Amino acid sequence: MSATGSAAGGDVVLVLVEQHDGTPRGSALELLAAARALGTVHAVLLGQVSDAAVARLGAYGAVAVHVVGVPTPEASLPPAVAAVLAGLVDKTGASTVLVASTFPNKELAARLALATGAGLVVDASAVQRGPDGRVVTTQQVFAASWTLRGEVTAARAVVALKPNAVHAAPVATPVLPPVITHDAATLFDGVPGTRVRVVERTPRPESSRPDLGEAQVVVVGGRGVAGDFSPVEDLADALGGAVGATRVATDEGWISHETQVGQTGVMISPRLYIGAGVSGAVHHRGGMQASEVIVAVNNDVDAPIFEFADFGVVGDLFTVLPQAAAEIRRLKAQG
Amino acid sequence: MRIVVCVKHVPDLQAERSFTADGRVDRSQGDGTLSELDEHAVEAALVLTETLGGEVTVVTVGPADAEDAVRRGLQMGAQHAVHVIDDAIAGSDVFGTALVLAAAIRRLGAEGGVDLVITGMAALDGLMSVLPSLLAAHLDLPQATLAAELTVADDVVRVRRDLDHVTEVLEAPLPAVVSVTDQANEPRYPNFKGIMAARKTPVTAWSLADLGIDPATVGDAGARTRVLEATPRPVREDRVLITDDGEAGLRLAAYLAENRLLG
Ligand SMILES: Cc1cc2nc3c(=O)[nH]c(=O)nc-3n(C[C@H](O)[C@H](O)[C@H](O)COP(=O)(O)OP(=O)(O)OC[C@H]3O[C@@H](n4cnc5c(N)ncnc54)[C@H](O)[C@@H]3O)c2cc1C
Ligand SMILES: Nc1ncnc2c1ncn2[C@@H]1O[C@H](COP(=O)(O)O)[C@@H](O)[C@H]1O
C-alpha cells in the first residue's frame, strides 16, 4: 500500500463503525456526528450490514458506506483492520479517520497512523478543525486533572474518540448512502507480522443494561457493598444506567471482572458517575474522573473520593441508595 | 530464551502531576518511578526464564532519571539493562519512542537474538497502550497484546485476553511482541540479593548514533502532533457534601433532578 495517497480529496473522513446484534453501537453514531464537523463522512463496516443499519448511518450523516468482509477470525485483529483502513484511506484519499477509543481500536489506530504517516490522538474528548484546517483535539489526562488541547501537524490524522464525547444528533436531511463492498484481499496484499492464530473467541453475554463504556450513567460499587451489589444494581436500573465496580469488588468475586472501572479496567466518562462504598483510589480515579458529574456515597467523611465529588453523601450506602432509587422512580413517574 | 522487557519511567501517580508551559510532562519534581504496570512485564519475563531458561534484558528510552526504571528491573532479577539516552529524543511522540525502542531491540537481536518482547499494558503517564503495536509493526513481528495469561511452549506464545465484549486466546510463533495486564501476575519485591546484584550490573547506554537513527526523525522535529495548551482542571466551586440525617437519599434524588440527570 502506498503511504501517500492523494491529498486532493482531503476532506473525506472515514469512520470505523462497530455493531452489536446488527445495529451500529451508540459510540459509532457519536463518531459520525463528530466527523460531520470535519468533512464528508464515509462509514466503514467490517462483516455484514443490514439495510436498516445503512439507513441509520445515513441518518447520522454518512454519505457512503464501505463494507469489508471478515473471512476469518484473524481478519478482525487490529493489524488486519489497520491494513484495511490504510487501503481505504488510499482509495478515498481520506485525510482523517475516526474510531471509538477502545483497546483494540487504539492499537489499530496506531498502526494505521504509522502506515499512512498520520498524526495520532487517542482517548480524545473532542475533535474539531482549527482555523487553518488542521485537526485539533482535546484530551483529559492525569486522571482528568489536566486538559490538553493539541493539533495534528501531519497532513493526516487518526483520532480515537471517547464515548459520550459528542452528542449523537441525526442530520436534518439524511440521504440513503450507497454501499460499496470491498474484498479485503484487494485492499492490501498480506498484513506484515500477523502470524497470529485466534485459538478461541468467546463473546461474553452483554447485560440488559447499557454498555459500561458507553453508558450516560454509571453506578459503581466498591468494597463497601460487602458482597451485595443489589442496592447498586437497583439504583442503576432506576436511572437506566450501567453497573461498574472497583478492582477490590471484582477481585473478591462479587461481580465479573469486565465491570472493573479504572486505569486497568474500563475507562468511563459518563454524564453521571455514582460511587457507593468506593474510596476513590488513584488507580480508580484514572478511569472515571473525566465523568461530568461525580456523586459519592461513603460512610467515612475522610474518604478521598469526597475531595473530587460534586455531590457527596456521608452515609451508609445500604440506606441511602434504596431511598434515592425509590425517590428517583417516584419523580420519574411524576414526569 | 532471550526476552527483552520495555520499561518506562513515569511521574509518581500519587504525586501532584503537571505540565510545563510548553506542554510537556513536568519531570522536574524528581519523584518518578518505574511505571507500575511494567513491573508485571518484568515479572512475566522472569517467570518464563526461570522455567524455560534464558535471560532478561530491560530496556528504557528516556532522560537521565529514566535509568531508575531499568535499575528497578535489575533489582527484580533481570540480567541486563539498556538505557537509550540522547538529548534529541526529548519531545518525541509515541512514534519517535517506538522508532528508537525498535532500533534498540533490533540491535539486541543482532547481538544475541531476541525471542520475545514484553511490554506493560500502558504507561501510567499517557495511558496510550499503543507502543507494543507500533513495535510489532516496526519489527515485523506478530503481536499478542493485553495478556491476562501468558504461556510459552514449543516456540509458540499463547495469550488469553479479556476485551470489552469478548475473551480471546491467541497464539503466535516466536519471536513475538506481547503486552501483559496487571491480571497476569503479582510482581515480586526486589530482595537483598537482587538489590546487591543490581548495584554491580552496568547499565549499557546507547545514543541515537549508536542505533543509527537520524535525530531529525525523533524528538520535537519528528513529532506529528503538537500541544497547543495544557490547563489544570478548575476546582468546582459548587461542590456539595451532606451527612445523612435520614433524608440524604431524597436530597440526592433532588440534586439529580435539578441537574437533569434522572436518565
Ligand atoms: C497496578 C494497579 C492497578 C489498579 N487498577 C485499578 C482499577 O483499574 N480500578 C480500580 O478500581 N482499582 C484499581 N486498583 C486498586 C486500587 O488501588 C484500590 O485498591 C481500589 O480501587 C480500592 O477499591 P475500593 O474503593 O472498593 O476499596 P477501599 O479502598 O477499601 O474503599 C472502600 C470504601 O467503602 C467505604 N464503605 C465501607 N462500608 C460502607 C458502607 N456500608 N456504606 C458506604 N461506604 C462504605 C469505606 O469507607 C471505604 O472508603 C489498582 C491497583 C494497582 C496496584
Ligand atoms: N520510553 C519508553 N521506554 C521503554 N518502554 C516504553 C516506553 N514508553 C512505553 N514503553 C512500553 O510500552 C508500554 C505501553 O506504553 P504506552 O503505549 O505509552 O501506553 C509500556 O508499558 C512500556 O512497557
JSON list of N, CA and C in Angstrom, two decimals, chain B residues 189-228:
[
{"chain": "B", "resi": 189, "resn": "TYR", "atom": "N", "xyz": [8.78, -8.28, 44.99]},
{"chain": "B", "resi": 189, "resn": "TYR", "atom": "CA", "xyz": [9.58, -7.17, 45.51]},
{"chain": "B", "resi": 189, "resn": "TYR", "atom": "C", "xyz": [11.04, -7.56, 45.38]},
{"chain": "B", "resi": 190, "resn": "PRO", "atom": "N", "xyz": [11.91, -6.63, 45.03]},
{"chain": "B", "resi": 190, "resn": "PRO", "atom": "CA", "xyz": [13.33, -6.97, 44.96]},
{"chain": "B", "resi": 190, "resn": "PRO", "atom": "C", "xyz": [13.81, -7.44, 46.34]},
{"chain": "B", "resi": 191, "resn": "ASN", "atom": "N", "xyz": [14.59, -8.52, 46.39]},
{"chain": "B", "resi": 191, "resn": "ASN", "atom": "CA", "xyz": [15.16, -8.95, 47.67]},
{"chain": "B", "resi": 191, "resn": "ASN", "atom": "C", "xyz": [16.58, -8.40, 47.79]},
{"chain": "B", "resi": 192, "resn": "PHE", "atom": "N", "xyz": [17.21, -8.68, 48.92]},
{"chain": "B", "resi": 192, "resn": "PHE", "atom": "CA", "xyz": [18.53, -8.13, 49.21]},
{"chain": "B", "resi": 192, "resn": "PHE", "atom": "C", "xyz": [19.53, -8.54, 48.13]},
{"chain": "B", "resi": 193, "resn": "LYS", "atom": "N", "xyz": [19.46, -9.81, 47.76]},
{"chain": "B", "resi": 193, "resn": "LYS", "atom": "CA", "xyz": [20.39, -10.34, 46.76]},
{"chain": "B", "resi": 193, "resn": "LYS", "atom": "C", "xyz": [20.23, -9.59, 45.43]},
{"chain": "B", "resi": 194, "resn": "GLY", "atom": "N", "xyz": [18.98, -9.37, 45.07]},
{"chain": "B", "resi": 194, "resn": "GLY", "atom": "CA", "xyz": [18.70, -8.67, 43.83]},
{"chain": "B", "resi": 194, "resn": "GLY", "atom": "C", "xyz": [19.22, -7.24, 43.86]},
{"chain": "B", "resi": 195, "resn": "ILE", "atom": "N", "xyz": [19.04, -6.61, 44.99]},
{"chain": "B", "resi": 195, "resn": "ILE", "atom": "CA", "xyz": [19.48, -5.22, 45.12]},
{"chain": "B", "resi": 195, "resn": "ILE", "atom": "C", "xyz": [21.00, -5.13, 45.03]},
{"chain": "B", "resi": 196, "resn": "MET", "atom": "N", "xyz": [21.69, -6.07, 45.67]},
{"chain": "B", "resi": 196, "resn": "MET", "atom": "CA", "xyz": [23.16, -6.08, 45.62]},
{"chain": "B", "resi": 196, "resn": "MET", "atom": "C", "xyz": [23.63, -6.38, 44.19]},
{"chain": "B", "resi": 197, "resn": "ALA", "atom": "N", "xyz": [23.01, -7.37, 43.54]},
{"chain": "B", "resi": 197, "resn": "ALA", "atom": "CA", "xyz": [23.41, -7.74, 42.17]},
{"chain": "B", "resi": 197, "resn": "ALA", "atom": "C", "xyz": [23.18, -6.58, 41.22]},
{"chain": "B", "resi": 198, "resn": "ALA", "atom": "N", "xyz": [22.07, -5.87, 41.40]},
{"chain": "B", "resi": 198, "resn": "ALA", "atom": "CA", "xyz": [21.75, -4.75, 40.51]},
{"chain": "B", "resi": 198, "resn": "ALA", "atom": "C", "xyz": [22.81, -3.66, 40.61]},
{"chain": "B", "resi": 199, "resn": "ARG", "atom": "N", "xyz": [23.38, -3.51, 41.81]},
{"chain": "B", "resi": 199, "resn": "ARG", "atom": "CA", "xyz": [24.39, -2.49, 42.00]},
{"chain": "B", "resi": 199, "resn": "ARG", "atom": "C", "xyz": [25.62, -2.75, 41.14]},
{"chain": "B", "resi": 200, "resn": "LYS", "atom": "N", "xyz": [25.92, -4.04, 40.96]},
{"chain": "B", "resi": 200, "resn": "LYS", "atom": "CA", "xyz": [27.14, -4.40, 40.23]},
{"chain": "B", "resi": 200, "resn": "LYS", "atom": "C", "xyz": [26.91, -4.50, 38.73]},
{"chain": "B", "resi": 201, "resn": "THR", "atom": "N", "xyz": [25.66, -4.54, 38.33]},
{"chain": "B", "resi": 201, "resn": "THR", "atom": "CA", "xyz": [25.40, -4.71, 36.89]},
{"chain": "B", "resi": 201, "resn": "THR", "atom": "C", "xyz": [25.46, -3.35, 36.19]},
{"chain": "B", "resi": 202, "resn": "PRO", "atom": "N", "xyz": [26.29, -3.23, 35.16]},
{"chain": "B", "resi": 202, "resn": "PRO", "atom": "CA", "xyz": [26.35, -1.96, 34.44]},
{"chain": "B", "resi": 202, "resn": "PRO", "atom": "C", "xyz": [25.09, -1.77, 33.58]},
{"chain": "B", "resi": 203, "resn": "VAL", "atom": "N", "xyz": [24.67, -0.51, 33.44]},
{"chain": "B", "resi": 203, "resn": "VAL", "atom": "CA", "xyz": [23.57, -0.20, 32.51]},
{"chain": "B", "resi": 203, "resn": "VAL", "atom": "C", "xyz": [24.20, 0.28, 31.21]},
{"chain": "B", "resi": 204, "resn": "THR", "atom": "N", "xyz": [23.94, -0.42, 30.13]},
{"chain": "B", "resi": 204, "resn": "THR", "atom": "CA", "xyz": [24.51, -0.04, 28.83]},
{"chain": "B", "resi": 204, "resn": "THR", "atom": "C", "xyz": [23.77, 1.19, 28.32]},
{"chain": "B", "resi": 205, "resn": "ALA", "atom": "N", "xyz": [24.52, 2.24, 28.00]},
{"chain": "B", "resi": 205, "resn": "ALA", "atom": "CA", "xyz": [23.88, 3.45, 27.47]},
{"chain": "B", "resi": 205, "resn": "ALA", "atom": "C", "xyz": [24.12, 3.53, 25.98]},
{"chain": "B", "resi": 206, "resn": "TRP", "atom": "N", "xyz": [23.03, 3.70, 25.22]},
{"chain": "B", "resi": 206, "resn": "TRP", "atom": "CA", "xyz": [23.15, 3.88, 23.78]},
{"chain": "B", "resi": 206, "resn": "TRP", "atom": "C", "xyz": [22.59, 5.25, 23.40]},
{"chain": "B", "resi": 207, "resn": "SER", "atom": "N", "xyz": [23.28, 5.90, 22.43]},
{"chain": "B", "resi": 207, "resn": "SER", "atom": "CA", "xyz": [22.78, 7.17, 21.90]},
{"chain": "B", "resi": 207, "resn": "SER", "atom": "C", "xyz": [22.08, 6.87, 20.57]},
{"chain": "B", "resi": 208, "resn": "LEU", "atom": "N", "xyz": [21.47, 7.90, 19.99]},
{"chain": "B", "resi": 208, "resn": "LEU", "atom": "CA", "xyz": [20.85, 7.72, 18.68]},
{"chain": "B", "resi": 208, "resn": "LEU", "atom": "C", "xyz": [21.88, 7.28, 17.65]},
{"chain": "B", "resi": 209, "resn": "ALA", "atom": "N", "xyz": [23.10, 7.85, 17.74]},
{"chain": "B", "resi": 209, "resn": "ALA", "atom": "CA", "xyz": [24.16, 7.48, 16.80]},
{"chain": "B", "resi": 209, "resn": "ALA", "atom": "C", "xyz": [24.49, 6.00, 16.92]},
{"chain": "B", "resi": 210, "resn": "ASP", "atom": "N", "xyz": [24.51, 5.50, 18.16]},
{"chain": "B", "resi": 210, "resn": "ASP", "atom": "CA", "xyz": [24.79, 4.06, 18.37]},
{"chain": "B", "resi": 210, "resn": "ASP", "atom": "C", "xyz": [23.76, 3.19, 17.67]},
{"chain": "B", "resi": 211, "resn": "LEU", "atom": "N", "xyz": [22.56, 3.73, 17.48]},
{"chain": "B", "resi": 211, "resn": "LEU", "atom": "CA", "xyz": [21.49, 2.95, 16.88]},
{"chain": "B", "resi": 211, "resn": "LEU", "atom": "C", "xyz": [21.27, 3.33, 15.41]},
{"chain": "B", "resi": 212, "resn": "GLY", "atom": "N", "xyz": [22.10, 4.24, 14.91]},
{"chain": "B", "resi": 212, "resn": "GLY", "atom": "CA", "xyz": [21.98, 4.65, 13.51]},
{"chain": "B", "resi": 212, "resn": "GLY", "atom": "C", "xyz": [20.70, 5.40, 13.20]},
{"chain": "B", "resi": 213, "resn": "ILE", "atom": "N", "xyz": [20.21, 6.18, 14.19]},
{"chain": "B", "resi": 213, "resn": "ILE", "atom": "CA", "xyz": [18.96, 6.92, 13.97]},
{"chain": "B", "resi": 213, "resn": "ILE", "atom": "C", "xyz": [19.25, 8.39, 13.71]},
{"chain": "B", "resi": 214, "resn": "ASP", "atom": "N", "xyz": [18.65, 8.92, 12.66]},
{"chain": "B", "resi": 214, "resn": "ASP", "atom": "CA", "xyz": [18.77, 10.34, 12.33]},
{"chain": "B", "resi": 214, "resn": "ASP", "atom": "C", "xyz": [17.98, 11.15, 13.35]},
{"chain": "B", "resi": 215, "resn": "PRO", "atom": "N", "xyz": [18.63, 12.06, 14.09]},
{"chain": "B", "resi": 215, "resn": "PRO", "atom": "CA", "xyz": [17.93, 12.83, 15.12]},
{"chain": "B", "resi": 215, "resn": "PRO", "atom": "C", "xyz": [16.70, 13.59, 14.59]},
{"chain": "B", "resi": 216, "resn": "ALA", "atom": "N", "xyz": [16.70, 13.91, 13.30]},
{"chain": "B", "resi": 216, "resn": "ALA", "atom": "CA", "xyz": [15.57, 14.67, 12.75]},
{"chain": "B", "resi": 216, "resn": "ALA", "atom": "C", "xyz": [14.29, 13.85, 12.70]},
{"chain": "B", "resi": 217, "resn": "THR", "atom": "N", "xyz": [14.39, 12.51, 12.86]},
{"chain": "B", "resi": 217, "resn": "THR", "atom": "CA", "xyz": [13.19, 11.68, 12.77]},
{"chain": "B", "resi": 217, "resn": "THR", "atom": "C", "xyz": [12.53, 11.49, 14.13]},
{"chain": "B", "resi": 218, "resn": "VAL", "atom": "N", "xyz": [13.17, 11.97, 15.19]},
{"chain": "B", "resi": 218, "resn": "VAL", "atom": "CA", "xyz": [12.58, 11.82, 16.53]},
{"chain": "B", "resi": 218, "resn": "VAL", "atom": "C", "xyz": [12.49, 13.18, 17.22]},
{"chain": "B", "resi": 219, "resn": "GLY", "atom": "N", "xyz": [12.10, 13.17, 18.49]},
{"chain": "B", "resi": 219, "resn": "GLY", "atom": "CA", "xyz": [12.03, 14.43, 19.24]},
{"chain": "B", "resi": 219, "resn": "GLY", "atom": "C", "xyz": [10.97, 15.36, 18.66]},
{"chain": "B", "resi": 220, "resn": "ASP", "atom": "N", "xyz": [11.06, 16.61, 19.03]},
{"chain": "B", "resi": 220, "resn": "ASP", "atom": "CA", "xyz": [10.11, 17.61, 18.53]},
{"chain": "B", "resi": 220, "resn": "ASP", "atom": "C", "xyz": [10.07, 17.60, 17.01]},
{"chain": "B", "resi": 221, "resn": "ALA", "atom": "N", "xyz": [11.25, 17.43, 16.39]},
{"chain": "B", "resi": 221, "resn": "ALA", "atom": "CA", "xyz": [11.37, 17.52, 14.93]},
{"chain": "B", "resi": 221, "resn": "ALA", "atom": "C", "xyz": [10.52, 16.45, 14.24]},
{"chain": "B", "resi": 222, "resn": "GLY", "atom": "N", "xyz": [10.46, 15.26, 14.84]},
{"chain": "B", "resi": 222, "resn": "GLY", "atom": "CA", "xyz": [9.76, 14.17, 14.18]},
{"chain": "B", "resi": 222, "resn": "GLY", "atom": "C", "xyz": [8.31, 14.03, 14.60]},
{"chain": "B", "resi": 223, "resn": "ALA", "atom": "N", "xyz": [7.87, 14.85, 15.57]},
{"chain": "B", "resi": 223, "resn": "ALA", "atom": "CA", "xyz": [6.52, 14.66, 16.14]},
{"chain": "B", "resi": 223, "resn": "ALA", "atom": "C", "xyz": [5.44, 15.06, 15.14]},
{"chain": "B", "resi": 224, "resn": "ARG", "atom": "N", "xyz": [4.33, 14.33, 15.16]},
{"chain": "B", "resi": 224, "resn": "ARG", "atom": "CA", "xyz": [3.23, 14.59, 14.22]},
{"chain": "B", "resi": 224, "resn": "ARG", "atom": "C", "xyz": [2.07, 15.32, 14.88]},
{"chain": "B", "resi": 225, "resn": "THR", "atom": "N", "xyz": [2.22, 15.56, 16.18]},
{"chain": "B", "resi": 225, "resn": "THR", "atom": "CA", "xyz": [1.20, 16.32, 16.90]},
{"chain": "B", "resi": 225, "resn": "THR", "atom": "C", "xyz": [1.92, 17.36, 17.76]},
{"chain": "B", "resi": 226, "resn": "ARG", "atom": "N", "xyz": [1.17, 18.37, 18.17]},
{"chain": "B", "resi": 226, "resn": "ARG", "atom": "CA", "xyz": [1.78, 19.44, 18.93]},
{"chain": "B", "resi": 226, "resn": "ARG", "atom": "C", "xyz": [0.79, 19.87, 20.00]},
{"chain": "B", "resi": 227, "resn": "VAL", "atom": "N", "xyz": [1.25, 20.07, 21.23]},
{"chain": "B", "resi": 227, "resn": "VAL", "atom": "CA", "xyz": [0.37, 20.55, 22.28]},
{"chain": "B", "resi": 227, "resn": "VAL", "atom": "C", "xyz": [0.17, 22.05, 22.10]},
{"chain": "B", "resi": 228, "resn": "LEU", "atom": "N", "xyz": [-1.08, 22.49, 22.06]},
{"chain": "B", "resi": 228, "resn": "LEU", "atom": "CA", "xyz": [-1.37, 23.92, 21.94]},
{"chain": "B", "resi": 228, "resn": "LEU", "atom": "C", "xyz": [-1.48, 24.54, 23.31]}
]
